[in-house]
PDB file of C-alpha atoms in Angstrom:
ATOM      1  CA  UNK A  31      33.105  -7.396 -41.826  1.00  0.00           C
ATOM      2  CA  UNK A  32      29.612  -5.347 -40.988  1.00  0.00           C
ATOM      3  CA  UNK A  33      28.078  -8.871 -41.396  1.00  0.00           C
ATOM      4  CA  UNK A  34      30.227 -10.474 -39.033  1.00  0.00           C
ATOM      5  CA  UNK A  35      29.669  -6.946 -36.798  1.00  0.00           C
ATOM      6  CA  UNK A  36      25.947  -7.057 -36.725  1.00  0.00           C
ATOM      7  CA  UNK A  37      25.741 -11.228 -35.981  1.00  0.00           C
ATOM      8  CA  UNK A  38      28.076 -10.655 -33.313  1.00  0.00           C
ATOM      9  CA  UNK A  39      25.950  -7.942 -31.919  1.00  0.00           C
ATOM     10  CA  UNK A  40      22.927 -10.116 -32.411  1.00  0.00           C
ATOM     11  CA  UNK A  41      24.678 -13.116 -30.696  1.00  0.00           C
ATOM     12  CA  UNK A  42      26.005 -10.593 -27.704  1.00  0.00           C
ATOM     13  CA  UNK A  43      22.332  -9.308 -27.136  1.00  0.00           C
ATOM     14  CA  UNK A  44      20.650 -12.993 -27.368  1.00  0.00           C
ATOM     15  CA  UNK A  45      23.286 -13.858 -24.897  1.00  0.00           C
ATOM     16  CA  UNK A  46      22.104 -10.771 -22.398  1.00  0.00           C
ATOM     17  CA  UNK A  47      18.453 -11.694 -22.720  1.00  0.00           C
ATOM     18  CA  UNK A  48      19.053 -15.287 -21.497  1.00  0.00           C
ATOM     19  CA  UNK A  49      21.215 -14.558 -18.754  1.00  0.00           C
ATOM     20  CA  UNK A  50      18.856 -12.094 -17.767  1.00  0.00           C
ATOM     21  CA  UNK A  51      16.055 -14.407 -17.710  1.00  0.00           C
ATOM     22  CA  UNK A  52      18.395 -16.571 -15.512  1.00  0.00           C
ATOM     23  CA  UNK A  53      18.746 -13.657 -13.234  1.00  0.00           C
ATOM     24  CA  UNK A  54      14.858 -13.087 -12.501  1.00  0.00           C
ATOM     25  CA  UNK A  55      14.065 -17.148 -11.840  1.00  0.00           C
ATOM     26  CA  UNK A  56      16.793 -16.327  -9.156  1.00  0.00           C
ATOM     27  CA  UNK A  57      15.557 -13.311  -7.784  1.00  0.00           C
ATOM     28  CA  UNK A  58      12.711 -15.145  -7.883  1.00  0.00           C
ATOM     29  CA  UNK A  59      13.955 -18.303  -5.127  1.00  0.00           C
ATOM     30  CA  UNK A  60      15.527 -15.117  -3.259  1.00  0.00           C
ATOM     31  CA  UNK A  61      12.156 -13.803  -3.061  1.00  0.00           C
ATOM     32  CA  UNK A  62      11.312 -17.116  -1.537  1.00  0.00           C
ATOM     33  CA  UNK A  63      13.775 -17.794   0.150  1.00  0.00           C
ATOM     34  CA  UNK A  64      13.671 -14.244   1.888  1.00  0.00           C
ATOM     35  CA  UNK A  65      10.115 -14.788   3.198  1.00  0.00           C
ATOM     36  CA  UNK A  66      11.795 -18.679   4.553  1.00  0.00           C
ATOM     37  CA  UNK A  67      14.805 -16.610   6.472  1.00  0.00           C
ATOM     38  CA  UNK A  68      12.562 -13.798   7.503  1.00  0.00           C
ATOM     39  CA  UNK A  69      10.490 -16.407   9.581  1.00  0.00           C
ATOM     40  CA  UNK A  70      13.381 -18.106  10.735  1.00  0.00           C
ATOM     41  CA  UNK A  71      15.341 -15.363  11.781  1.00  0.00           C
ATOM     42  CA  UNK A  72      12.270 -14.172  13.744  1.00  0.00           C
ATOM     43  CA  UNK A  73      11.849 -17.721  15.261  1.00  0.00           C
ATOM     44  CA  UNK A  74      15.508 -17.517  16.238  1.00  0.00           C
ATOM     45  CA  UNK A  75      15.624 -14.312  17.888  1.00  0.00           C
ATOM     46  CA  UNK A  76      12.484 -14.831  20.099  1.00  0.00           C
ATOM     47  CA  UNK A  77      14.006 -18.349  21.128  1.00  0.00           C
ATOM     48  CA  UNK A  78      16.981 -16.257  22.285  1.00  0.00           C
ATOM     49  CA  UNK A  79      15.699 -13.573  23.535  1.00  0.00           C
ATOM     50  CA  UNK A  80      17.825 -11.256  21.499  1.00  0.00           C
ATOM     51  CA  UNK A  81      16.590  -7.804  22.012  1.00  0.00           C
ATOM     52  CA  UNK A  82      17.777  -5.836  18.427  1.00  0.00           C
ATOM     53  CA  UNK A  83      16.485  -4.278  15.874  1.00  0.00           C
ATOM     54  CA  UNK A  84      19.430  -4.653  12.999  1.00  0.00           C
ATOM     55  CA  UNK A  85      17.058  -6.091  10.892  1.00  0.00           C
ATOM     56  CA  UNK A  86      15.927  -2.398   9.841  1.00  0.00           C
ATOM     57  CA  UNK A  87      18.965  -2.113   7.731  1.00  0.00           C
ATOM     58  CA  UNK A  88      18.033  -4.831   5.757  1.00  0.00           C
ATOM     59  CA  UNK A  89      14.839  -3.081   4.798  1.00  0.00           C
ATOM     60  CA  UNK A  90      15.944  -0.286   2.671  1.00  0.00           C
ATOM     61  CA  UNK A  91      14.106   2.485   1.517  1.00  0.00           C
ATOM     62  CA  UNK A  92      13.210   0.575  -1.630  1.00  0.00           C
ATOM     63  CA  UNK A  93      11.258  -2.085   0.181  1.00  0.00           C
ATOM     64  CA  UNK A  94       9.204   0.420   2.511  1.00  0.00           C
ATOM     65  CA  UNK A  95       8.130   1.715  -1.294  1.00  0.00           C
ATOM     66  CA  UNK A  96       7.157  -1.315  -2.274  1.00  0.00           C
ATOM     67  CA  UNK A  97       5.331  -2.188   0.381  1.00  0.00           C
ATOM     68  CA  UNK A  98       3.569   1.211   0.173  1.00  0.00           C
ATOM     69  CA  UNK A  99       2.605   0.873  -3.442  1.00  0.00           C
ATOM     70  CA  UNK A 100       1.404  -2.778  -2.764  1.00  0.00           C
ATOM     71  CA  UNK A 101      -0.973  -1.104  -0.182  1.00  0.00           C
ATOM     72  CA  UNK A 102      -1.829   1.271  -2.349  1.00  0.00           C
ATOM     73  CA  UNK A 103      -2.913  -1.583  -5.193  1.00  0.00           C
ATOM     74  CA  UNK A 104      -4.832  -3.323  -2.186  1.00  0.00           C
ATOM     75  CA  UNK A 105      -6.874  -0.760  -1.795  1.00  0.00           C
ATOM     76  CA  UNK A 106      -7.577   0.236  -4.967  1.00  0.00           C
ATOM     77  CA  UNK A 107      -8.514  -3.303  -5.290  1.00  0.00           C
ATOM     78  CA  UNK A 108     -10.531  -3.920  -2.605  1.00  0.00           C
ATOM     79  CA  UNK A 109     -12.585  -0.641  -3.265  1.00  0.00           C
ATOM     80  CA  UNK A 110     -13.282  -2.016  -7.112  1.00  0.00           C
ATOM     81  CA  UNK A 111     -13.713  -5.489  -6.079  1.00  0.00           C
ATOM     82  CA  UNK A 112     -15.760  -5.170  -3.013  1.00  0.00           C
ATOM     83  CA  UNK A 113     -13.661  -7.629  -0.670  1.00  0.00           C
ATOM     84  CA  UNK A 114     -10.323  -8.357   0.038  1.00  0.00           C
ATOM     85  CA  UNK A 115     -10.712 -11.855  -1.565  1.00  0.00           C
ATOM     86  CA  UNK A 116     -11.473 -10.855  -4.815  1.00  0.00           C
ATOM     87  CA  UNK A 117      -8.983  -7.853  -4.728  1.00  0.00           C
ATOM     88  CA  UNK A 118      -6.126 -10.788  -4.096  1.00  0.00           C
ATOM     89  CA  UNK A 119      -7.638 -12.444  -7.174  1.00  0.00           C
ATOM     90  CA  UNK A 120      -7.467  -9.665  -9.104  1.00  0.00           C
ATOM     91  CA  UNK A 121      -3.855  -8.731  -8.391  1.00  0.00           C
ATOM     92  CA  UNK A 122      -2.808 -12.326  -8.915  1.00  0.00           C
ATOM     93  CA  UNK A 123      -4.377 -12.530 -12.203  1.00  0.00           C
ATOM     94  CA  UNK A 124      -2.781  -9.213 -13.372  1.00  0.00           C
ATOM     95  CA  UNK A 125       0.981 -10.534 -11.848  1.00  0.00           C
ATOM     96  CA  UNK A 126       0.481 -13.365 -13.815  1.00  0.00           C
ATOM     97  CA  UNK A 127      -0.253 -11.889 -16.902  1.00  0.00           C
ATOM     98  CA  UNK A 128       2.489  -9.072 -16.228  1.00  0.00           C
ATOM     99  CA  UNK A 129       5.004 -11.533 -15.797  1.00  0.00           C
ATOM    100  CA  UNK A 130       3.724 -13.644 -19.113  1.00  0.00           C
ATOM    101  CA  UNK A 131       3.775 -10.580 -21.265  1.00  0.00           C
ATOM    102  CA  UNK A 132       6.815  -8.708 -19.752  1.00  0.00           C
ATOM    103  CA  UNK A 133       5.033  -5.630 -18.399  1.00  0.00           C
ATOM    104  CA  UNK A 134       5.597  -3.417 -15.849  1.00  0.00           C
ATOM    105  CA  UNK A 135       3.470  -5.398 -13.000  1.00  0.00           C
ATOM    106  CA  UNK A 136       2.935  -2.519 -10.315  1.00  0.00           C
ATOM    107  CA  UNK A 137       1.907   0.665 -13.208  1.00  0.00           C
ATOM    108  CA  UNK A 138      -0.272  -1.671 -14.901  1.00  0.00           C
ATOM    109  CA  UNK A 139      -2.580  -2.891 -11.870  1.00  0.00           C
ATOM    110  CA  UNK A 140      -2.710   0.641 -11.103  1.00  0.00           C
ATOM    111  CA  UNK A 141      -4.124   1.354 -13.979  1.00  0.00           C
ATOM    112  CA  UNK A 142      -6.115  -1.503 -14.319  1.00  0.00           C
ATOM    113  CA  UNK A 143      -7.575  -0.859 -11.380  1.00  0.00           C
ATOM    114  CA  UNK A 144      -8.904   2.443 -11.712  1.00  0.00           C
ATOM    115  CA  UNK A 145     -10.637   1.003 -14.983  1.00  0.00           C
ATOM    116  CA  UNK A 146     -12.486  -1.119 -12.767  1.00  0.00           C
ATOM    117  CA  UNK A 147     -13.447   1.628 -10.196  1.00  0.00           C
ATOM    118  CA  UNK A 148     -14.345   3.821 -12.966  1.00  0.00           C
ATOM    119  CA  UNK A 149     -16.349   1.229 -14.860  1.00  0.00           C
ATOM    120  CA  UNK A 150     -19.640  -0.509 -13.362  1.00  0.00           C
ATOM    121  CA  UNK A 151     -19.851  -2.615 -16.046  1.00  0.00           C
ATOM    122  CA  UNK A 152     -16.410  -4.033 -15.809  1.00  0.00           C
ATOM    123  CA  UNK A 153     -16.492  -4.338 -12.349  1.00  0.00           C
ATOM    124  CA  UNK A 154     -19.375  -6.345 -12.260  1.00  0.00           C
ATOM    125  CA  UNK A 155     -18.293  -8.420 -15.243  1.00  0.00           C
ATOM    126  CA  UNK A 156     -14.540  -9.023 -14.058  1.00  0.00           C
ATOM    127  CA  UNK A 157     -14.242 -11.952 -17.317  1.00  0.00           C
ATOM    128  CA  UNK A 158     -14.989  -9.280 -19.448  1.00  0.00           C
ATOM    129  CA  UNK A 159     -12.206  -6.652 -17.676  1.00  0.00           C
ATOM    130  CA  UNK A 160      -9.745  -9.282 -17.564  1.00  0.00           C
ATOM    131  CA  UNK A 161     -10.263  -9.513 -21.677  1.00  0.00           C
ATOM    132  CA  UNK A 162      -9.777  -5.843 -21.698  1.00  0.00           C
ATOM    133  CA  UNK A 163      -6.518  -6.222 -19.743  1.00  0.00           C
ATOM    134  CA  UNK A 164      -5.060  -9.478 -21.937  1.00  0.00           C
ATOM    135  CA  UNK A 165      -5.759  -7.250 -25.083  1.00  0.00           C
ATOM    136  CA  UNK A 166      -3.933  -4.449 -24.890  1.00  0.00           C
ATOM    137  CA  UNK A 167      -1.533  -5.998 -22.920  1.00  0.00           C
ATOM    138  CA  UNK A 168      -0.533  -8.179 -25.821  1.00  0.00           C
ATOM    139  CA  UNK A 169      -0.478  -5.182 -28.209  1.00  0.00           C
ATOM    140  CA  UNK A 170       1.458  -3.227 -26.413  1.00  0.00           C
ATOM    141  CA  UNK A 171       3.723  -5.768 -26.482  1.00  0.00           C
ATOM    142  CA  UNK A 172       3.861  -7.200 -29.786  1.00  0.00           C
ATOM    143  CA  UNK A 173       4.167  -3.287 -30.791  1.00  0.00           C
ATOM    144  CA  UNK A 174       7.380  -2.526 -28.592  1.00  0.00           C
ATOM    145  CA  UNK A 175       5.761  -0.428 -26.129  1.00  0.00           C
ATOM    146  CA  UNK A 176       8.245   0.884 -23.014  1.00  0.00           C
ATOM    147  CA  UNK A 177       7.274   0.799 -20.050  1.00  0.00           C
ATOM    148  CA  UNK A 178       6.775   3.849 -19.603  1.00  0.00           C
ATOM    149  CA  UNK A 179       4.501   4.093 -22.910  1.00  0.00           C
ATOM    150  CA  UNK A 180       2.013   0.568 -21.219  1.00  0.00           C
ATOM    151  CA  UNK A 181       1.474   2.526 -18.250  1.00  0.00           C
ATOM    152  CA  UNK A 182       0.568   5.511 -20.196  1.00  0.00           C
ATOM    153  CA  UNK A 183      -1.492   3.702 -22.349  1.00  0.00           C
ATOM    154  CA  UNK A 184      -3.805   1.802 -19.112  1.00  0.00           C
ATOM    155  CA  UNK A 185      -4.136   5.654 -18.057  1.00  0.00           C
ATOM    156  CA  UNK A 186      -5.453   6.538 -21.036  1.00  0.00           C
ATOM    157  CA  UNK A 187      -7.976   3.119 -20.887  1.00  0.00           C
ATOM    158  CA  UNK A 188      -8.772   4.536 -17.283  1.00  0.00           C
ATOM    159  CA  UNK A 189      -9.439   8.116 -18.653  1.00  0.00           C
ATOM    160  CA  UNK A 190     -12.113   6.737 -21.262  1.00  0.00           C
ATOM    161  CA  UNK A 191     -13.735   4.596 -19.187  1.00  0.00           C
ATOM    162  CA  UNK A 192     -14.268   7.033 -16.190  1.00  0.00           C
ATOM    163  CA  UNK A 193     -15.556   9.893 -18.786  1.00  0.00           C
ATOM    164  CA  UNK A 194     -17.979   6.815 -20.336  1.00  0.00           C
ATOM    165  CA  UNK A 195     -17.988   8.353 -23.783  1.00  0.00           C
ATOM    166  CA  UNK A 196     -15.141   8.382 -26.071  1.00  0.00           C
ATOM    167  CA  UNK A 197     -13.606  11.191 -27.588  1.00  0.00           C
ATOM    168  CA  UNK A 198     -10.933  11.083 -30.779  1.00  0.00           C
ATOM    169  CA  UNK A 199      -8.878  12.929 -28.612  1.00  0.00           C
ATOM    170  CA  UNK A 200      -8.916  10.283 -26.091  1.00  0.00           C
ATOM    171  CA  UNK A 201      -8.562   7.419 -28.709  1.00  0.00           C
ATOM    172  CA  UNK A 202      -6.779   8.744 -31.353  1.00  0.00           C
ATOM    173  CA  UNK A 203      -3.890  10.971 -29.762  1.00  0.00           C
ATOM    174  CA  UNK A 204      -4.000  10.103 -25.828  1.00  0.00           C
ATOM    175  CA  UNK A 205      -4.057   6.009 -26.435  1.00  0.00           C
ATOM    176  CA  UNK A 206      -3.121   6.086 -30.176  1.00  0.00           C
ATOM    177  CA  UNK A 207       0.002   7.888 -29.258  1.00  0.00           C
ATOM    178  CA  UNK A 208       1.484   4.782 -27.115  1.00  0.00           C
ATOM    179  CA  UNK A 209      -0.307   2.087 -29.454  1.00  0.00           C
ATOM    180  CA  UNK A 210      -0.262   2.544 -33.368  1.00  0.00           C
ATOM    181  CA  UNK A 211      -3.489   1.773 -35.272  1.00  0.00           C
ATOM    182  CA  UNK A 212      -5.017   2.627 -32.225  1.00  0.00           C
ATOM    183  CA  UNK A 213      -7.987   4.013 -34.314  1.00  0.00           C
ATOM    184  CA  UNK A 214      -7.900   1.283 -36.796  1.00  0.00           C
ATOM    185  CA  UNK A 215      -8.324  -1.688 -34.100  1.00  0.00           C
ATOM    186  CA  UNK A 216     -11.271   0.458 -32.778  1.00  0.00           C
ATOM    187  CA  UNK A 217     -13.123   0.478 -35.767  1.00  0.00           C
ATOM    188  CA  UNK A 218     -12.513  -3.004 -36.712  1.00  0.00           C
ATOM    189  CA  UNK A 219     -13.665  -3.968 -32.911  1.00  0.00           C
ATOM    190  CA  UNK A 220     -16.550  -2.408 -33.173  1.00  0.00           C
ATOM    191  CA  UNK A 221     -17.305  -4.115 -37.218  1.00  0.00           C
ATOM    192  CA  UNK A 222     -17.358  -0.246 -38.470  1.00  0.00           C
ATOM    193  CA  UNK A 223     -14.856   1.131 -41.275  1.00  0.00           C
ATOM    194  CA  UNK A 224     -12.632   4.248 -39.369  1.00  0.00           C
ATOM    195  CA  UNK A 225     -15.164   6.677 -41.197  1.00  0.00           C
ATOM    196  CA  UNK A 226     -18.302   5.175 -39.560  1.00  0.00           C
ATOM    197  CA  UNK A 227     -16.432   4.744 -36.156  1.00  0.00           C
ATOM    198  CA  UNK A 228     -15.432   8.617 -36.516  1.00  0.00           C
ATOM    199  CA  UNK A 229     -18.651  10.050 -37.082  1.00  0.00           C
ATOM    200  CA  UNK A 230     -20.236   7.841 -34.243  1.00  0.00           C
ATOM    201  CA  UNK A 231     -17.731   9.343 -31.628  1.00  0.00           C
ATOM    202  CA  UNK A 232     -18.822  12.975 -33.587  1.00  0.00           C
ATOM    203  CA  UNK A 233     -22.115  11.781 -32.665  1.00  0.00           C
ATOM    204  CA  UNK A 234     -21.268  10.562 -28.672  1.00  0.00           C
ATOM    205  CA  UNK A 235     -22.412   7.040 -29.992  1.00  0.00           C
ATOM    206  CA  UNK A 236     -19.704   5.365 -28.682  1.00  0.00           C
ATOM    207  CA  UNK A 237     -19.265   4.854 -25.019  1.00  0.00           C
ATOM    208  CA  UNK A 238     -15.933   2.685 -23.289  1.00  0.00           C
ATOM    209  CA  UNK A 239     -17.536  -0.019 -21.643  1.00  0.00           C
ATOM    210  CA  UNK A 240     -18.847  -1.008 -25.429  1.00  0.00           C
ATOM    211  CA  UNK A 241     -15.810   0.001 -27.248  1.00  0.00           C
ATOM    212  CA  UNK A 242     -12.732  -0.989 -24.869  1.00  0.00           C
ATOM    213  CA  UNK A 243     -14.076  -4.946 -24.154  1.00  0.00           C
ATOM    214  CA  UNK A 244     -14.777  -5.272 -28.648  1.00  0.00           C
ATOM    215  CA  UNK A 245     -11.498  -3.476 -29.455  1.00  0.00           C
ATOM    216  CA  UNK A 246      -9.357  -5.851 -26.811  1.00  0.00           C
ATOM    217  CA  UNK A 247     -11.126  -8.600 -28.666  1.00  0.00           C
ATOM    218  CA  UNK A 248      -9.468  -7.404 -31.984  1.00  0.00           C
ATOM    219  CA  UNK A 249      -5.869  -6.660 -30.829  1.00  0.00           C
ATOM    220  CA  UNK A 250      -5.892  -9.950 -29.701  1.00  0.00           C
ATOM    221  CA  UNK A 251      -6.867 -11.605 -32.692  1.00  0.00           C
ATOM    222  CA  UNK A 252      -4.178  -9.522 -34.471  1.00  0.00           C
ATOM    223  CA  UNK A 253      -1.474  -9.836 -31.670  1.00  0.00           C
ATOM    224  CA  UNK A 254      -1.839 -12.731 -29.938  1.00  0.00           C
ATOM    225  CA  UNK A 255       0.907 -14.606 -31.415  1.00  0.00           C
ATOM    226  CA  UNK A 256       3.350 -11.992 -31.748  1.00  0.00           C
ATOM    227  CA  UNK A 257       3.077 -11.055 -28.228  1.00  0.00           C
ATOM    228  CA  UNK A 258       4.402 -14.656 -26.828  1.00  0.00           C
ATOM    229  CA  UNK A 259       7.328 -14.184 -29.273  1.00  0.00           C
ATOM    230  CA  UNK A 260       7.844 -10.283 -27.713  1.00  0.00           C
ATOM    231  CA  UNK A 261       7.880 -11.551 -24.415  1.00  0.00           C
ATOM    232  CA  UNK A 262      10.820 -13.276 -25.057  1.00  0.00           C
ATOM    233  CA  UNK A 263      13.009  -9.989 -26.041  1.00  0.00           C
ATOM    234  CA  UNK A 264      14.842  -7.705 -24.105  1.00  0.00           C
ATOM    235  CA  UNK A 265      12.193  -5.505 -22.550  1.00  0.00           C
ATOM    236  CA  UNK A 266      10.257  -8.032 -21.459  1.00  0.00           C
ATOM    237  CA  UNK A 267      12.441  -9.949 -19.805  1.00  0.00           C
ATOM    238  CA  UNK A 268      13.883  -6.933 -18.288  1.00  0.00           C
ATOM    239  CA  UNK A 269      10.677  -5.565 -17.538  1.00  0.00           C
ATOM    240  CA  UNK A 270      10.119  -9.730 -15.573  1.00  0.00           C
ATOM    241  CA  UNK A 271      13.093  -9.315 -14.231  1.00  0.00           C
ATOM    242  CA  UNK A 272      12.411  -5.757 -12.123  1.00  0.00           C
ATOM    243  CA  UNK A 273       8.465  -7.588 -11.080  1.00  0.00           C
ATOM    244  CA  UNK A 274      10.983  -9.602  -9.565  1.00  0.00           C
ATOM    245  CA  UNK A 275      12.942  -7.651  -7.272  1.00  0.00           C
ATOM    246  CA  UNK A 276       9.236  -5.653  -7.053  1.00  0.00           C
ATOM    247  CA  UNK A 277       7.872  -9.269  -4.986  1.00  0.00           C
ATOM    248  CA  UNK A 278      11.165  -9.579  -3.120  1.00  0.00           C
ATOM    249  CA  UNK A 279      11.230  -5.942  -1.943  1.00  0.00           C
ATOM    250  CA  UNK A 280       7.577  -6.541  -0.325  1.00  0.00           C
ATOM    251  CA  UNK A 281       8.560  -9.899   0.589  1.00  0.00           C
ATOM    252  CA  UNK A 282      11.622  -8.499   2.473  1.00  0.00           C
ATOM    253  CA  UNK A 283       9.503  -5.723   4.375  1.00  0.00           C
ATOM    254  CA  UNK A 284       6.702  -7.591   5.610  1.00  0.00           C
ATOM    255  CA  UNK A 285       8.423 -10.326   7.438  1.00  0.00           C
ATOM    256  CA  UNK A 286      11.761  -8.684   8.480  1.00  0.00           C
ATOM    257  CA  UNK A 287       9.023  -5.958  10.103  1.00  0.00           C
ATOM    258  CA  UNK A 288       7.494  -8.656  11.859  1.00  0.00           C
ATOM    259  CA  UNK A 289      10.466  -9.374  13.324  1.00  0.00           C
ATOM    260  CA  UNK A 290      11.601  -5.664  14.247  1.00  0.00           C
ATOM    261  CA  UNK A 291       7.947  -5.255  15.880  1.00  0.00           C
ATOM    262  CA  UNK A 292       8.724  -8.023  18.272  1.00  0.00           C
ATOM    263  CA  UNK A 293      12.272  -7.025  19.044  1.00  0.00           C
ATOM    264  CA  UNK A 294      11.032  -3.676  19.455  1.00  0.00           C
ATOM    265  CA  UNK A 295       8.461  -4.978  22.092  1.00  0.00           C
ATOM    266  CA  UNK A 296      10.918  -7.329  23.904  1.00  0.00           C
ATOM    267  CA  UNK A 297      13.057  -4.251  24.454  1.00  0.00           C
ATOM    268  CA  UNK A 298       9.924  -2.657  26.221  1.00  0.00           C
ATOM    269  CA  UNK A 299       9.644  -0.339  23.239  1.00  0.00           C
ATOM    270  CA  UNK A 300      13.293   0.734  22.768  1.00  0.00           C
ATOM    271  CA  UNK A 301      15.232   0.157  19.679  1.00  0.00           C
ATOM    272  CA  UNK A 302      18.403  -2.113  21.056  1.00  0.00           C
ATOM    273  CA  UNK A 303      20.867  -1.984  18.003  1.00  0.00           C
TER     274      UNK A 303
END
């Protein structure tokens, strides 16, 4: 009976994970589909002349935060990038990888981001950032990380890199706390044993823009694999599914405002309901 219990849990949860994965490709066509009837609806009303401004409900608190974070990513961007271009690269290449690995796509570039601004080096050498990204992104993963704990974690990469020298603290406690081994992937990055590694951080031999880039390199030698297979659970495809609704939010608020901006001005600047 506790066999036939614990299969039929396992079966139940497998069950959850697909249709959950189901759910995100469709939030996915809403998202699209939103931006489609957004444009429409905006076409429509200024054909008619239909002087309103209901389209506000549809906007929700939810996707004015959205928006505001995505501005808030843009500019961090932009300012580590040095154009809007690249910053829309950037972004695009951590969405992508967010939605691959099943991580928390808004916390993440956040915290990516700030590793940029905070690192010359990366900045300059955005092949060698994205590396640093991948990485830990796949060990966190492949270890089980929340999402909470992968945000933490980026902070923690952000922390090092903007101090330039690494401290145990840092490594051992503040990023080892969210990613086990932490240490050990360090010293095997850097071809040390933990010993040598430790009394070269004793030493302020070690700085973040060497360590972080050689130590991505070894997590993903050691996780690589297991990450694809982790980004199939639970978490991960929960994690896809709220990116989701994160793109439709945005999606929702920038047209559906570009259609309350024009009612608002057919109306000579008074909200018709």
């Amino acid at each position: 009976m506790a066999d036939l219990s614990i299969t039929t849990e396992i079966v139940g949860l497998n069950a959850i994970t697909s249709g959950m994965a189901g759910i995100t490709k469709s939030v996915e066509t809403m998202r699209q589909s939103a931006a489609n009837a957004a444009r429409a609806l905006s076409d429509f009303g200024q054909s008619m002349s239909l002087k309103i401004t209901a389209p506000l409900t549809l906007l929700g608190k939810a996707s004015i935060d959205a928006e505001a974070q995505m501005n808030k990513l843009s500019v961090i961007f932009k300012t580590a990038t040095g154009s809007a271009a690249s910053a829309g690269k950037e972004l695009d290449f951590v969405r992508k990888v967010a939605n691959d690995m099943g991580i928390p796509f808004a916390e993440a570039a956040e915290q990516f981001g700030r590793l940029l601004i905070s690192s010359d080096s990366m900045a300059k050498n955005l092949p060698v950032a994205r590396g640093v990204f991948v990485g830990f992104s796949e060990a966190l993963r492949a270890t089980g990380a929340t999402s909470s704990q992968i945000a933490l974690a980026f902070n923690a990469l952000s922390q090092m890199s903007s101090k330039g020298r690494v401290s145990l603290e840092e490594l051992s406690q503040q990023l080892g706390d969210h990613l086990p081994g932490a240490l050990k992937f360090a010293a095997e990055g850097m071809g040390k044993t933990t010993g040598e590694l430790l009394k070269m951080i004793e030493k302020g031999e070690v700085t973040a823009d060497v360590l972080l880039p050689r130590m991505a390199s070894a997590l993903h030698k050691t996780f690589g694999e297991g990450a694809k297979e982790a980004a199939e659970l639970w978490p991960a495809v929960f994690a896809r599914f709220q990116n989701s609704l994160f793109g439709l939010r945005t999606v929702s608020y920038t047209h559906l405002m570009g259609h309350v901006g024009w009612a608002k001005e057919s109306s000579g600047g008074v909200a018709v309901a």
